[in-house]
mmCIF file of C-alpha atoms in Angstrom:
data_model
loop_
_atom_site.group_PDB
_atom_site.id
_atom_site.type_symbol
_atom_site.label_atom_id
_atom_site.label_comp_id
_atom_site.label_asym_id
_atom_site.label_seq_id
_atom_site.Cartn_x
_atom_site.Cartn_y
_atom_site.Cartn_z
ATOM 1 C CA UNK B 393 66.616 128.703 86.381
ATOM 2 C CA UNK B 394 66.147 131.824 84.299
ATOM 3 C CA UNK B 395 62.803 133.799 85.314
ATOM 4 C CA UNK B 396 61.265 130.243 85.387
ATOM 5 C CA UNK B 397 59.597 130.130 89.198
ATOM 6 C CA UNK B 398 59.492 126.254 89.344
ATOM 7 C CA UNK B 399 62.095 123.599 91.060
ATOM 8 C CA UNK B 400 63.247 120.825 89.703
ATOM 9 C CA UNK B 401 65.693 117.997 91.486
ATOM 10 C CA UNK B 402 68.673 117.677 90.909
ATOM 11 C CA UNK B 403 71.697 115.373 92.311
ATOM 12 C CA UNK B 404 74.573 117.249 94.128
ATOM 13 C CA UNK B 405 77.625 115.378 92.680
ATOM 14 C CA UNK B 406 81.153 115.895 94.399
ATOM 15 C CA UNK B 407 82.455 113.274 91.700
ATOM 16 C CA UNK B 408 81.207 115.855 88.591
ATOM 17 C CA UNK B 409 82.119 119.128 87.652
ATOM 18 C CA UNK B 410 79.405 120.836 85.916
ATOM 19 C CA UNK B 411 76.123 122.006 86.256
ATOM 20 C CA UNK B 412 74.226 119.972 83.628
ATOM 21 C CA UNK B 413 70.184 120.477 83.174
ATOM 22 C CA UNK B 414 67.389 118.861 81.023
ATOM 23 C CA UNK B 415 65.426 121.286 79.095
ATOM 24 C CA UNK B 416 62.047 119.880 77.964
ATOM 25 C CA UNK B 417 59.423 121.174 75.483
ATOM 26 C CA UNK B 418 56.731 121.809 77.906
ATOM 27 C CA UNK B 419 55.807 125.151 79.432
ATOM 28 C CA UNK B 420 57.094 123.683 82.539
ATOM 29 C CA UNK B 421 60.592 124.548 80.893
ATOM 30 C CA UNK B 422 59.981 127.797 79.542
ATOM 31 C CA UNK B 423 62.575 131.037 80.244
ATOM 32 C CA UNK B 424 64.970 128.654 82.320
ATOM 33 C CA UNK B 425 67.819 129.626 79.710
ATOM 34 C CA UNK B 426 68.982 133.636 79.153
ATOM 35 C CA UNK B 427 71.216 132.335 76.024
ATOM 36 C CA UNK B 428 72.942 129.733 74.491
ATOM 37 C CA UNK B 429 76.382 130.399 74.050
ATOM 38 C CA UNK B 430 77.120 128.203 70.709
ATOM 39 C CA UNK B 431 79.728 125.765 72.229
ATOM 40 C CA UNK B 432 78.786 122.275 72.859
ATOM 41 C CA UNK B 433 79.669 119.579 75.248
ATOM 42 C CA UNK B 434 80.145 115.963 75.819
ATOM 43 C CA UNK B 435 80.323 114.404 79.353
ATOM 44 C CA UNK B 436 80.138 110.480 80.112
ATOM 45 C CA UNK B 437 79.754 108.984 82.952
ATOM 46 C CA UNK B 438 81.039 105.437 84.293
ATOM 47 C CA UNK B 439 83.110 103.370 81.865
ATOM 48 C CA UNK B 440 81.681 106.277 79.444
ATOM 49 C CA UNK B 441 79.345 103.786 78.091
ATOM 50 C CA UNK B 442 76.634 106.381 79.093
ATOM 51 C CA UNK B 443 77.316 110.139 77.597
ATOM 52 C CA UNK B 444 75.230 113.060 77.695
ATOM 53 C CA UNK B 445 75.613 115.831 75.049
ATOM 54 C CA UNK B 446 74.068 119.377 74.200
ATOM 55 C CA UNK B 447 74.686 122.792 74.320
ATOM 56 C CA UNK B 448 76.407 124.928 76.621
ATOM 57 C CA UNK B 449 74.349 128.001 78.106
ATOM 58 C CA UNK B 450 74.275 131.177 80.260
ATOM 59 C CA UNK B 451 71.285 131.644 82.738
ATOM 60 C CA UNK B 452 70.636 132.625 86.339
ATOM 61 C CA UNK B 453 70.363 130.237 88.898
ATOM 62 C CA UNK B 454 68.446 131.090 92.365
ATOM 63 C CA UNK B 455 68.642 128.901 95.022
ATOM 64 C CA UNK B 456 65.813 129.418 98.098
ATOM 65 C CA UNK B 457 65.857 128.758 101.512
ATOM 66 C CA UNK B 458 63.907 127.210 103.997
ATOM 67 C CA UNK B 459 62.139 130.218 104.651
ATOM 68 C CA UNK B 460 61.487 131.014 101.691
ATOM 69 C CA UNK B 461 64.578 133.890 101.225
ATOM 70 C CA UNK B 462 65.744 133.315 97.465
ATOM 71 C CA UNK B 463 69.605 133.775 96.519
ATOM 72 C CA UNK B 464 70.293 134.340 92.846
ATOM 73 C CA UNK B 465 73.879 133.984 90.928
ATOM 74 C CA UNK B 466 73.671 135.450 87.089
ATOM 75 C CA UNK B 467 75.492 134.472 84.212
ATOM 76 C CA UNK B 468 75.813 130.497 85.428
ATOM 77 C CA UNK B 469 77.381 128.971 82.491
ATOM 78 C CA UNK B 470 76.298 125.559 82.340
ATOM 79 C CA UNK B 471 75.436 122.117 79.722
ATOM 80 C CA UNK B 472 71.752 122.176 78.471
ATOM 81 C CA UNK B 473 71.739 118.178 77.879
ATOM 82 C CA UNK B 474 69.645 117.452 74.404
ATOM 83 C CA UNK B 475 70.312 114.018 73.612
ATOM 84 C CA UNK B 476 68.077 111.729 74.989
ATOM 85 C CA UNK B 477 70.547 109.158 77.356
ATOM 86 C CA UNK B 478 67.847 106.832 78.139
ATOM 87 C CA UNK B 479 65.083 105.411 76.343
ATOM 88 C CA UNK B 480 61.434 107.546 77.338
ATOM 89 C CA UNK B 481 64.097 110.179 79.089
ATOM 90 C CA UNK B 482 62.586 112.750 76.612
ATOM 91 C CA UNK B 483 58.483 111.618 77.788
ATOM 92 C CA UNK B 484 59.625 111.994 81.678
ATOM 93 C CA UNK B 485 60.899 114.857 81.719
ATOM 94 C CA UNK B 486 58.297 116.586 79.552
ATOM 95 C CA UNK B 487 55.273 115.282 81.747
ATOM 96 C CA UNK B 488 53.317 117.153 83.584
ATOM 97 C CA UNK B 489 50.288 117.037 86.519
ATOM 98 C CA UNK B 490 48.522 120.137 86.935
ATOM 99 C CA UNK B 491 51.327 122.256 84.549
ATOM 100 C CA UNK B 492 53.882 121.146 86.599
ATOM 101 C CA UNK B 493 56.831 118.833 86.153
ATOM 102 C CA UNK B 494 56.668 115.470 87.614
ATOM 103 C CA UNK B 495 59.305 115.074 89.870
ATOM 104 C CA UNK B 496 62.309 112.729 89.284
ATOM 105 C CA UNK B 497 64.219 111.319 91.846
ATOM 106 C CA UNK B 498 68.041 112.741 92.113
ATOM 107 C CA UNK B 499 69.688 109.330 91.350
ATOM 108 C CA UNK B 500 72.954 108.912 89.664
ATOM 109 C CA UNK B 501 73.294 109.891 85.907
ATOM 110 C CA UNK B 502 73.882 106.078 85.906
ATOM 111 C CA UNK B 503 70.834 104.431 87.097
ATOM 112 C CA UNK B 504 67.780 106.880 86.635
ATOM 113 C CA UNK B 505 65.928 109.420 84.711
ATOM 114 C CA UNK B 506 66.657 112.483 86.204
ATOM 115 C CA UNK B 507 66.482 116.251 85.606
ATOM 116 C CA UNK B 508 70.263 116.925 85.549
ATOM 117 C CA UNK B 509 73.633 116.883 88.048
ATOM 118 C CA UNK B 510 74.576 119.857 90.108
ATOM 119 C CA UNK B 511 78.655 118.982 89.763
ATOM 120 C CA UNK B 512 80.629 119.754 92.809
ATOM 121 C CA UNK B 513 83.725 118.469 91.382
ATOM 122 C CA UNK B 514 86.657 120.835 91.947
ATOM 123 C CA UNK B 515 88.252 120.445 88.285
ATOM 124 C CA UNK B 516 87.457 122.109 84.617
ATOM 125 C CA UNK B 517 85.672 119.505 82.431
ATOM 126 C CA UNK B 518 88.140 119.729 79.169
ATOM 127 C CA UNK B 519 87.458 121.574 76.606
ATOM 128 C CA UNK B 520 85.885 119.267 74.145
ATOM 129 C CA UNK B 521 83.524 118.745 77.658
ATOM 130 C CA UNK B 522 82.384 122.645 77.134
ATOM 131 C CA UNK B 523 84.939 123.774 79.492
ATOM 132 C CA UNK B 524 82.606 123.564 82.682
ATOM 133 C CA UNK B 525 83.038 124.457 86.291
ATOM 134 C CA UNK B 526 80.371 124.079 89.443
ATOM 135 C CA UNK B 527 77.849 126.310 90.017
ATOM 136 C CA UNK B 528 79.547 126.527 93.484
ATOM 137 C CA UNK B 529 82.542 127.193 91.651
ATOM 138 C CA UNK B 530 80.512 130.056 89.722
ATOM 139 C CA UNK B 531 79.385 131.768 93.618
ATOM 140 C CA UNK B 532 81.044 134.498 95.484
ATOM 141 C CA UNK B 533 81.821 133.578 99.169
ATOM 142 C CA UNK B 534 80.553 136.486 100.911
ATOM 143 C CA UNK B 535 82.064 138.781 103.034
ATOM 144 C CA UNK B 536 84.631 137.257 105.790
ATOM 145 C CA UNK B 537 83.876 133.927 104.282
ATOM 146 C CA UNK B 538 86.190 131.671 102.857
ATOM 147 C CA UNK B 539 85.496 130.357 99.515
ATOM 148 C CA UNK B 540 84.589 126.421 99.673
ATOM 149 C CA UNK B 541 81.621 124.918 100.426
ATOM 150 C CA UNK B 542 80.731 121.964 103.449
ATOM 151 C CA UNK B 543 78.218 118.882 103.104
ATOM 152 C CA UNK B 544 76.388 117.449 105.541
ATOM 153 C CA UNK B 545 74.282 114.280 105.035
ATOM 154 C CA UNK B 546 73.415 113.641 108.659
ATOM 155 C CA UNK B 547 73.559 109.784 107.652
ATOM 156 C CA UNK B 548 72.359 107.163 105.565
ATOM 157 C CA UNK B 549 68.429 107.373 107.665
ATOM 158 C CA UNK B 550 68.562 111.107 107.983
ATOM 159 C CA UNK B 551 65.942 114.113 106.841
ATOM 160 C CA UNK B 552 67.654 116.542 107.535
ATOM 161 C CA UNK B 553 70.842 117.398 105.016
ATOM 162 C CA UNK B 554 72.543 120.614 104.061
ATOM 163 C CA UNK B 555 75.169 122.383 102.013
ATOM 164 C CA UNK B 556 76.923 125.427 103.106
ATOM 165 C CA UNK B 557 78.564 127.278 100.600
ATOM 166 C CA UNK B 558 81.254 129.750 102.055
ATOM 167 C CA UNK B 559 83.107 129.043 105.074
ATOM 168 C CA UNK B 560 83.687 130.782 108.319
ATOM 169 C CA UNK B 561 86.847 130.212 110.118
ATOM 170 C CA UNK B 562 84.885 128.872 113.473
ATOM 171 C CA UNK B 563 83.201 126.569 111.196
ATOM 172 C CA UNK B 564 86.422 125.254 109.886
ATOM 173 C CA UNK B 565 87.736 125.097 113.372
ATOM 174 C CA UNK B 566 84.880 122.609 114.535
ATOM 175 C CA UNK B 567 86.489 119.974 112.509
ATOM 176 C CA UNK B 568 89.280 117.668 113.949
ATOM 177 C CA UNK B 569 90.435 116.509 110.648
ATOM 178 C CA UNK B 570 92.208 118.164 107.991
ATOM 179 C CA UNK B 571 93.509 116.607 105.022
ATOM 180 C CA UNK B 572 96.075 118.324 102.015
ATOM 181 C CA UNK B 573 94.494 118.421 98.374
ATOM 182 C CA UNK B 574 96.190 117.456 95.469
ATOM 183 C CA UNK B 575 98.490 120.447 93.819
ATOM 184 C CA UNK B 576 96.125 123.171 92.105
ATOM 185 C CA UNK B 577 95.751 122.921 88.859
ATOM 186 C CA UNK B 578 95.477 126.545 87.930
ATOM 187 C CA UNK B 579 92.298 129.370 88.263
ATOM 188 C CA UNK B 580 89.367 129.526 86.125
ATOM 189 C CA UNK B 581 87.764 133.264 85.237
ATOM 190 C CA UNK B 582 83.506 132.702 84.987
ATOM 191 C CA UNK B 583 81.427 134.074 82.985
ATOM 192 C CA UNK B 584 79.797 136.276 85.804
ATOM 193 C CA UNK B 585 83.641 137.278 86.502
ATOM 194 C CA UNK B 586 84.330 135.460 89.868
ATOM 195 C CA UNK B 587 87.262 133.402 90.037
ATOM 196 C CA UNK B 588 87.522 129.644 90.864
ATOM 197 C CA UNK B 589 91.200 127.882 91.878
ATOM 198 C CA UNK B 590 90.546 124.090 90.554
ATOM 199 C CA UNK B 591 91.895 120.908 91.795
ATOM 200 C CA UNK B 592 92.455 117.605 89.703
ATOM 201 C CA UNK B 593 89.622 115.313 89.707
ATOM 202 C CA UNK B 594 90.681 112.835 92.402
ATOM 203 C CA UNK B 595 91.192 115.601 95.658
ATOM 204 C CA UNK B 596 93.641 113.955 97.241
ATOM 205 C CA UNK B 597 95.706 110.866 97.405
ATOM 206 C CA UNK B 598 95.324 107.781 100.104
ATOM 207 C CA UNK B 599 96.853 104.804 101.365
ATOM 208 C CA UNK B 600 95.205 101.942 101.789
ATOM 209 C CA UNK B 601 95.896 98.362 103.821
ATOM 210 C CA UNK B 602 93.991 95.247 103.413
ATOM 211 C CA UNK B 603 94.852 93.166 106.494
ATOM 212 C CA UNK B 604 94.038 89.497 106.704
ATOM 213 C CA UNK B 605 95.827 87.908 109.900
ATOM 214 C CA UNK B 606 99.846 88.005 109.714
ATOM 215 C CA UNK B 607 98.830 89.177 105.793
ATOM 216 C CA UNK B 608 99.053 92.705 104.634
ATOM 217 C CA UNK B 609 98.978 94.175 101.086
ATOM 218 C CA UNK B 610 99.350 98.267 100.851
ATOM 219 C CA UNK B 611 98.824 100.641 98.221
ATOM 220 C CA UNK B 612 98.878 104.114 97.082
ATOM 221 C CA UNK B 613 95.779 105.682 94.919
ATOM 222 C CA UNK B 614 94.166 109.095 94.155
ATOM 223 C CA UNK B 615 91.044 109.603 96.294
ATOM 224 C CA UNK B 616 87.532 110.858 94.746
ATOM 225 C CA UNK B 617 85.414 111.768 97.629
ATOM 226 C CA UNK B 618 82.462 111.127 95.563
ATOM 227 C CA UNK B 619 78.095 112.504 96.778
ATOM 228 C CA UNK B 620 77.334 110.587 93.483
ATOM 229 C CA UNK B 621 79.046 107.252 93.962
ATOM 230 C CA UNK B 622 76.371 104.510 94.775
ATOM 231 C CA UNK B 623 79.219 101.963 96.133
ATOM 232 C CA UNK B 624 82.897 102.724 97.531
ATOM 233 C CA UNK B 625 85.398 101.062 95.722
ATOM 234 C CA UNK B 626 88.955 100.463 94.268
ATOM 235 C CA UNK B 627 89.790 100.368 90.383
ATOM 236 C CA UNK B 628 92.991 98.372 90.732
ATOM 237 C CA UNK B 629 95.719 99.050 88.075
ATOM 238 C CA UNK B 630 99.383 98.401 86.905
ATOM 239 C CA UNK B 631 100.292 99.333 90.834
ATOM 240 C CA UNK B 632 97.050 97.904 92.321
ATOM 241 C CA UNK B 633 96.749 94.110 92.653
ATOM 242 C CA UNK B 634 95.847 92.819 95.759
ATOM 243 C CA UNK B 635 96.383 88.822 96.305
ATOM 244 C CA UNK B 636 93.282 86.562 95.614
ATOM 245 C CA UNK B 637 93.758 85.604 98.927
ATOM 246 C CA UNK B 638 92.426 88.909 100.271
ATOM 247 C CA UNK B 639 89.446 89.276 97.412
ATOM 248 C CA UNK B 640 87.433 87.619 95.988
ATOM 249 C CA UNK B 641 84.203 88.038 93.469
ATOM 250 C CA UNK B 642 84.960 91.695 93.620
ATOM 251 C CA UNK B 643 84.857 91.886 97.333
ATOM 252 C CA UNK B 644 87.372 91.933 100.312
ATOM 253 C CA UNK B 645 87.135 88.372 101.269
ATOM 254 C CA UNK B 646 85.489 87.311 104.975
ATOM 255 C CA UNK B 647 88.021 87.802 108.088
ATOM 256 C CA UNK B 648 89.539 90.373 106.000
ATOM 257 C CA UNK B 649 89.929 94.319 107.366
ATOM 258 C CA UNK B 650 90.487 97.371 105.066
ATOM 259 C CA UNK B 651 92.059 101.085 106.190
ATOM 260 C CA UNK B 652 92.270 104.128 104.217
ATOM 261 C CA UNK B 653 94.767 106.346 105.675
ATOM 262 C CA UNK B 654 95.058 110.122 104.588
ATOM 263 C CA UNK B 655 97.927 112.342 105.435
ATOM 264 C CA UNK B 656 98.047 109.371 108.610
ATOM 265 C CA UNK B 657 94.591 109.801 109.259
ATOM 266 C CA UNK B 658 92.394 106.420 109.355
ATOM 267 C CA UNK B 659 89.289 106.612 107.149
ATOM 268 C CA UNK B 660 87.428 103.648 106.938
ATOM 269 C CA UNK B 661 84.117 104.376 109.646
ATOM 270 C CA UNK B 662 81.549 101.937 108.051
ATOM 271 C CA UNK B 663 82.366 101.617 104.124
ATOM 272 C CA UNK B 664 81.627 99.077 102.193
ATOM 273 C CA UNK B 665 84.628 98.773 99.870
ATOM 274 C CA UNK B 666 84.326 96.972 96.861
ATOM 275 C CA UNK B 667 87.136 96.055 94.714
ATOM 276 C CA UNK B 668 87.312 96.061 90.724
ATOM 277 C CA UNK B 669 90.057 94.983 87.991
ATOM 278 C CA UNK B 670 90.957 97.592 85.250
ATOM 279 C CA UNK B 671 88.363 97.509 82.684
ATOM 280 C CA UNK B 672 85.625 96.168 84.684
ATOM 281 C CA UNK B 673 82.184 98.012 84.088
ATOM 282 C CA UNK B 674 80.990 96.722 87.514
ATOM 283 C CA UNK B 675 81.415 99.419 90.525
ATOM 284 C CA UNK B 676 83.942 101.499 88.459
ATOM 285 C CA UNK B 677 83.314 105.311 87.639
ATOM 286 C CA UNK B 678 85.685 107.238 85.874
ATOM 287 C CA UNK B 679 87.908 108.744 88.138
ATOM 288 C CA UNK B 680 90.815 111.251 87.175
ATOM 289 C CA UNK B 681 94.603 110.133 87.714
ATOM 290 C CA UNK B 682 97.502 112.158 89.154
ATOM 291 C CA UNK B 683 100.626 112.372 87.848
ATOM 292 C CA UNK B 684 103.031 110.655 89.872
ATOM 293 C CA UNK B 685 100.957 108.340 91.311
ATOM 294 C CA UNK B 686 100.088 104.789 91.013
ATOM 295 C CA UNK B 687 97.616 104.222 88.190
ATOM 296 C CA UNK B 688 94.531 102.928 90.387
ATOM 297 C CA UNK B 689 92.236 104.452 91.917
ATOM 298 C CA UNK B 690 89.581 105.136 95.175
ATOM 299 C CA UNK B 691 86.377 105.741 95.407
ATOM 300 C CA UNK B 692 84.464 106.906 97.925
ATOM 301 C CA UNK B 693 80.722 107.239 96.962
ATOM 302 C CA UNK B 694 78.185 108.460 99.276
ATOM 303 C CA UNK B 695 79.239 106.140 101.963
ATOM 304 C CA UNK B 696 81.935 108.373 103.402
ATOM 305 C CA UNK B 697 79.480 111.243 103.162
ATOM 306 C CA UNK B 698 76.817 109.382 105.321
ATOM 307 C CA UNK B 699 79.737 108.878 108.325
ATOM 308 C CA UNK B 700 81.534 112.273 107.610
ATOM 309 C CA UNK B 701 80.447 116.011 107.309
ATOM 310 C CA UNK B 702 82.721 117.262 104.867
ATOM 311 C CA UNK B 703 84.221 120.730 103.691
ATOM 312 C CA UNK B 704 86.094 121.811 101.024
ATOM 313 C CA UNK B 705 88.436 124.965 101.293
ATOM 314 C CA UNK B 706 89.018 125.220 97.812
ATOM 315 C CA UNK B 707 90.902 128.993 98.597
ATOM 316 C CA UNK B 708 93.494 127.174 100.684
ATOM 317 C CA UNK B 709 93.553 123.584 99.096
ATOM 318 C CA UNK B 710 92.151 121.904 102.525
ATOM 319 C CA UNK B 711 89.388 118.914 103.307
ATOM 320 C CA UNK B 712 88.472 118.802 106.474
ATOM 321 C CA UNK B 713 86.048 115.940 108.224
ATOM 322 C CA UNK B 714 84.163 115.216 111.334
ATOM 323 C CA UNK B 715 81.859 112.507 112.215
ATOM 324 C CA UNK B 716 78.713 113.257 111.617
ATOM 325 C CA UNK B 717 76.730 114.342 114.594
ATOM 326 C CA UNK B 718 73.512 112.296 115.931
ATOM 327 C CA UNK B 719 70.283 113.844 113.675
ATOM 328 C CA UNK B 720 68.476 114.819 117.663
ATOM 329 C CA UNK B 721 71.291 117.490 117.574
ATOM 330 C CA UNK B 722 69.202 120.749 117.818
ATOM 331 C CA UNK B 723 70.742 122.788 114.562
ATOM 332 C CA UNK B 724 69.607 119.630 112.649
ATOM 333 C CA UNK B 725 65.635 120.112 113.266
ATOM 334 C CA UNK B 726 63.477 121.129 111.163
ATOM 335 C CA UNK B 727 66.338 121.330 108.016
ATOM 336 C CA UNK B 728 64.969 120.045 104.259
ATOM 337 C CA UNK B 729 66.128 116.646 102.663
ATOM 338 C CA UNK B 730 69.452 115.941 100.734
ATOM 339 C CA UNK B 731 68.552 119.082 98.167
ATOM 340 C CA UNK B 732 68.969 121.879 101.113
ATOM 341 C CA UNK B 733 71.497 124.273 100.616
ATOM 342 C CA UNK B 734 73.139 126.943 103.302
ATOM 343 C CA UNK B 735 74.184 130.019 102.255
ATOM 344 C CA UNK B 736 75.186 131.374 105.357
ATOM 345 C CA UNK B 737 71.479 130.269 105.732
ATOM 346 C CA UNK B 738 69.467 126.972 104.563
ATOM 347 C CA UNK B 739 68.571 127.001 100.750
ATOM 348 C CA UNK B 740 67.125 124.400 98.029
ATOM 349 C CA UNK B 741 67.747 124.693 94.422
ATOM 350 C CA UNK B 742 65.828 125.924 91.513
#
């Protein structure tokens, strides 16, 4: 960040919108901010029993990749967090070995110390939330290249993740699945004068079918495909209430089967789907609702990711999915971990 030459780690969430950083008081943090634009912001995350605050910034961001070639975007607006969400966050992030930072695992704002979230959500945190887009949201596409960006995990076991941002057409083509977004919400102007088209939270909407023998029970939700989900799950609501004799504790109960369908597509390749009542604080992250339709809820969380690549056309309002292919594949060798980004080539973030 800035003219700072260091990484740090950070968590790239499809279920958050903005780019949100620490900023210690150690020389390991110095110049990573050009200027603070004096706006604030509040985001929470979960039941919103967990909230980060601070102050919303301008700064250049360069992303590197494997080979070293750096790729820079000015003017990222972004949250510079300075309340201290967990207890010794402030001590972690400020230590250093050798006058560098320690790193922190990219966990979920929920569960860890960590350095920040690089939000790939597709909405506009509101305005009281410092107005806040994605720093993918904040790139230009490059020439020929449509603007979106794909994710690919490679699996739950694998080394060897990327992120693409800008899409080619024979990219696109190479997946067999393509799934309608929910209605645009409008266009955002950034600060560094590129223009981003913005989705609700939730990007689409799914059906869903628990089947236990001769027993069925269907329902309609809005679907977060979500990197920074730890579990899949349903937050059931006024339309959501399956029968206890399909869950139990939480859980679909044994002999039990669960579908998601999408525009008629089946999507349910190895998820663990976990199932929680309104209000719960178990499982349940704050997920946007449509207008329209029912008032619960799906979650994806990584799961999905692990079984899918994913894209996201955001110029045309399209997801499209393919199974992910075995990690021997050849373009898979030799790629970085989770934080590898392609930019029409492989790059990590700084």
């Amino acid at each position: 960040m800035g003219s700072n030459t260091r990484y740090f780690t950070y968590i790239l969430d499809t279920g958050s919108a903005g780019f949100f950083t620490a900023k210690g008081t150690t020389s390991a943090w110095d110049n990573t901010i050009d200027s603070v634009t004096g706006e604030t912001f509040s985001v929470s995350y979960g039941t919103g029993s967990l909230a980060y605050s601070g102050v919303v910034a301008n700064t250049r961001i360069t992303f590197s990749d494997v080979n070293g070639i750096e790729y820079a975007v000015n003017d990222v607006r972004m949250g510079v967090i300075t309340n201290e969400p967990y207890t010794g966050w402030d001590a972690n992030i400020n230590h250093m070995t050798g006058g560098v930072a320690d790193p922190i695992p990219p966990e979920s704002p929920t569960t860890h110390l960590f350095y920040g979230t690089l939000g790939a959500g597709l909405y506009q945190t509101k305005p009281e939330a410092g107005s806040l887009v994605s720093v993918l949201a904040q790139m230009p596409a490059g020439p020929g290249l449509t603007k979106g960006f794909m994710i690919h995990t490679g699996g739950a076991n694998s080394t060897s993740a990327t992120l693409t941002v800008g899409l080619s057409q024979d990219e696109m083509d190479l997946f067999p699945i393509k799934i309608q977004m929910n209605p645009s919400t409008g266009t955002v102007t950034n600060d560094n004068h590129t223009t981003a088209t913005l989705y609700p939270e939730s990007q689409t909407t799914a059906t869903y079918t628990i089947i236990k023998g001769e027993e069925t029970y269907t329902a309609v939700a809005n679907l977060l495909l979500d990197t920074g989900g730890l579990g899949t799950h349903i937050t059931t609501g006024t339309d959501i209430n399956p029968p206890d004799s399909m869950v139990s504790d939480g859980q679909i109960v044994d002999g039990a089967s669960f579908q998601t369908h999408v525009d008629g597509i089946t999507l349910s390749q190895a998820l663990n789907w976990l199932i929680s009542p309104t209000g719960s604080t178990e499982f349940v992250d704050k997920v946007g609702v449509v207008s329209g339709t029912s008032s619960g809820s799906l979650n994806s969380g990584i799961a999905l990711f692990y079984n899918y690549d994913v894209y996201f056309d955001t110029e045309n309002g399209v997801i499209g999915l393919r199974s992910v292919p075995e990690p021997a594949v050849g373009w898979l060798l030799g790629l970085g971990l989770f934080a590898a980004l392609v930019i029409r080539r492989r790059i990590a973030a700084r």
